Amino acid sequence: MIKKSELKTILEHLLKNRDELHKLREIVLANAVMIGEIPAPSFSEAGRARFLLDRFTEGGLQNISCDEAGNPTAVLPGSNGKENILISAHVDTEFEAGVDHTMHVSTDRINGFGIADNSLGVAVMASLPTILERLGIRLKHNLVLLGAVKSLGKGDLEGLRFFINHTPLTFKSALCLEGVHLGRLSYSCLGMMRGEISCTVENVASGDASIAIMTLTKIISRMMSIPLPQSPKTSIILGSISGGKTYGKPATKARLKFEIRSEQTGMIGDILRTIQAIVDEMDSEELVHVSVKVISRNKTGGIDFTHPLVETARTIMKELGIKARMAPSVGDLSAIIAKGIPALTLGLTSGSKKEDDFEYVDIDPLFTGIAQVLAVICAIDGGICDEID
Amino acid sequence: MEAFVMKSIEQWLEKNTFHHSDFWDILALIREKERKGLKISLCIPTLNEEKTIGKELVIFKSELMDRYPLIDELAVIDSGSTDKTREVAAAFGADVYLSSEILEPYGFKRGKGENLWKAIYQLEGDIICYVDADIKNIHPRFCYGLVAPLIYRDEMQYVKAFYDRPLAFSQGIRPSGGGRVTEILVRPLFSLFFPELSAIIQPLSGEYAVRREVLEAIAFPIGYGVETSHILDVYHHWGLDAFGQTDLDQRIHRNQTTLDLGKMSFGILQSFLKRLESFGMVDRLPEMSNLYRQFQAQENRYEQVVKEIIEEERPPMLEIPEYRKKYGVDS
């Protein structure tokens, strides 16, 4: 049971200071624009890391550093500093440095590649020290800010895992910030496995045209026939397919990137064994070599729906008029949860991050999203989210 | 004379050319500004700039007003945009003025120079920094890099931006970072008539910071000639040492068509010739120089590369006796 009277005090303070929060609009938006315009494909996030370190310095934070993995980190010391709260936002994006990273600001939106995932999340994290100061919020516990590098795709949460596994600090709770969508509340992780299937053909004669792609097609067809339970929810996602070079030349290589997600412990291993058997069967055919490689893997986990951290977050969202959408995460949260730290992922505003589409985030709802984050931080700081033994 | 110009340019480049990173310590800049009791206005002249104005204002307000209080006044002076420029600008906290409503008895003329001129009346800064609204990669350096030399150096009056630092190339030098109109028209004119001014690497850049005492004393062409005439007037009254220039690294903006550049050149040439006339130079042109000046960078130092270009002439063939004889011109 959460301490509702203390939570009420926190929310009243925030609502009273809503105008003050709006006065900080340009601070947050400028950070979003400047961070968004620094390209940061996974494994090349140094520019954004440098920017964050400068912001941490300007904010008067302590222990400002970049760790061996390249994660920029800093500490906003609390008044007693006995415990630590981790705020994390992944700094990498899906876009290569050559992509036009120009951000466009209109009265209601910011448009630009990577703004929703996750330049805005990073910007809000970078703005937190200023926001807390201007709103007169002094935390008891230390707030540890982490820009997580190498999170997406082949990065496989490398930055966050490095930090969590090597930091001497222990954490009371953690929040992961994502640009979209406001209302997102993730407190558990799906079991997840990402893999690649590669087909290579040797000595292609014109009569053997397209064996690589045909083999991959057969594998896909067999994968789609694997029976999956509706509940607990389990799915196979075909994310990317590539192969060959041009119209009239038989493809000698083809590759499939896929992901398996499941809420059921052990299910991913079962599906992977089935896929491995299909691949082995295809590999036994002449001329073609087929292999499957596991790129990354997360275990199912998280805190319960009734955990005080989740309950508090839901109450705060309800009070702020945010419709909570509970969805398990396959991202940063899983690396934190794997270490047994109670953690949530929160979305900050409405917007869009469809693949190959121009991303955008809405400006107005962002301030409700920030208020939500502040309230959860204050609640953690005040002990409202602690589990009672 | 040439040796004097050479020396003068070298000294000026050494003393009055900066890089924005020289002024990274904005807190120190603010302390100096406050010590001298200076007020700074940032003016963005606009006409249909709804796509880029929001971002410029967000960056300037956040970084140079809220975070570091360098700017005292952030204003947009609009020529009557038909898109949402004024609405967007007001939404992000700028003081928005319609050019036609400032100094109404003097009427309204459509052109960037009009907005720059009316800003002197409307804005209250001791220093006014003008920044164009079409910069895609806007950054606080576009303002602090220009006002800083005026804050630190009392003798400096007019600081210009330049971009894309000139680099030495394997085949000669790269054009010195000026745009096409600068390299084809303005720098050759300066080299001929005002050789010292050829050291200003981008005389046409739309970003510059100027002291009020200078702005209130010079005339403002309304159209394309405003930057060129400013440089000539300031040079005429205050000399080369009144100028500074700051390397602001890259500037990304929309490109203009060759036809538009032709119109721009025509306007600039009008302003240039008017200035020659008002300086009393039309009927007593100075000895024209054969030396053409370009510039290149070595590390953070800038140096001139001088080329002698002598345009020799041959007489009409009819004046050559051998020709007349061969073709029986006299018979």
PDB file of C-alpha atoms in Angstrom, chain A residues 23 25-31 33-34 37 55 58 100 102-107 130 134 363, chain B residues 50-51 54-55 57-59 61-63 66-68 87-88 91-93 136-140:
ATOM      1  CA  LYS A  23       9.117  28.508 -18.230  1.00  0.00           C
ATOM      2  CA  ARG A  25      10.444  24.921 -22.091  1.00  0.00           C
ATOM      3  CA  GLU A  26      13.283  26.429 -24.118  1.00  0.00           C
ATOM      4  CA  ILE A  27      15.893  24.772 -21.875  1.00  0.00           C
ATOM      5  CA  VAL A  28      14.419  21.339 -22.595  1.00  0.00           C
ATOM      6  CA  LEU A  29      13.695  21.962 -26.282  1.00  0.00           C
ATOM      7  CA  ALA A  30      17.141  23.444 -26.925  1.00  0.00           C
ATOM      8  CA  ASN A  31      18.731  20.371 -25.364  1.00  0.00           C
ATOM      9  CA  VAL A  33      17.513  20.064 -30.694  1.00  0.00           C
ATOM     10  CA  MET A  34      21.224  20.200 -29.918  1.00  0.00           C
ATOM     11  CA  GLU A  37      21.570  17.205 -34.270  1.00  0.00           C
ATOM     12  CA  ARG A  55      25.920  19.863 -19.692  1.00  0.00           C
ATOM     13  CA  GLU A  58      27.487  23.378 -16.463  1.00  0.00           C
ATOM     14  CA  ASP A 100      20.425  14.658 -42.273  1.00  0.00           C
ATOM     15  CA  THR A 102      18.545  18.667 -38.792  1.00  0.00           C
ATOM     16  CA  MET A 103      15.768  19.200 -36.243  1.00  0.00           C
ATOM     17  CA  HIS A 104      12.788  21.376 -37.109  1.00  0.00           C
ATOM     18  CA  VAL A 105      10.868  23.203 -34.399  1.00  0.00           C
ATOM     19  CA  SER A 106       7.301  24.368 -34.927  1.00  0.00           C
ATOM     20  CA  THR A 107       4.901  25.671 -32.293  1.00  0.00           C
ATOM     21  CA  THR A 130      18.140  22.541 -13.956  1.00  0.00           C
ATOM     22  CA  ARG A 134      14.276  25.892 -10.623  1.00  0.00           C
ATOM     23  CA  ILE A 363       5.718  19.737 -27.332  1.00  0.00           C
TER      24      ILE A 363
ATOM     25  CA  GLU B  50       8.390  29.664 -40.256  1.00  0.00           C
ATOM     26  CA  LYS B  51      10.482  26.538 -40.898  1.00  0.00           C
ATOM     27  CA  GLY B  54      11.412  28.379 -34.086  1.00  0.00           C
ATOM     28  CA  LYS B  55      14.649  26.511 -33.685  1.00  0.00           C
ATOM     29  CA  LEU B  57      14.694  31.258 -31.000  1.00  0.00           C
ATOM     30  CA  VAL B  58      14.627  28.124 -28.825  1.00  0.00           C
ATOM     31  CA  ILE B  59      18.405  27.862 -28.965  1.00  0.00           C
ATOM     32  CA  LYS B  61      16.554  31.927 -25.567  1.00  0.00           C
ATOM     33  CA  SER B  62      17.635  28.775 -23.772  1.00  0.00           C
ATOM     34  CA  GLU B  63      21.377  29.189 -24.095  1.00  0.00           C
ATOM     35  CA  ASP B  66      17.777  31.487 -19.599  1.00  0.00           C
ATOM     36  CA  ARG B  67      21.039  29.596 -19.034  1.00  0.00           C
ATOM     37  CA  TYR B  68      23.581  32.368 -19.619  1.00  0.00           C
ATOM     38  CA  GLU B  87       3.096  33.346 -34.674  1.00  0.00           C
ATOM     39  CA  VAL B  88       5.964  30.856 -34.222  1.00  0.00           C
ATOM     40  CA  ALA B  91       5.229  31.396 -29.228  1.00  0.00           C
ATOM     41  CA  PHE B  92       8.915  30.961 -28.446  1.00  0.00           C
ATOM     42  CA  GLY B  93       9.258  34.174 -26.502  1.00  0.00           C
ATOM     43  CA  LYS B 136      19.767  25.232 -40.317  1.00  0.00           C
ATOM     44  CA  ASN B 137      22.627  24.444 -37.915  1.00  0.00           C
ATOM     45  CA  ILE B 138      21.961  27.274 -35.504  1.00  0.00           C
ATOM     46  CA  HIS B 139      24.135  27.389 -32.383  1.00  0.00           C
ATOM     47  CA  PRO B 140      24.751  30.004 -29.657  1.00  0.00           C
TER      48      PRO B 140
END
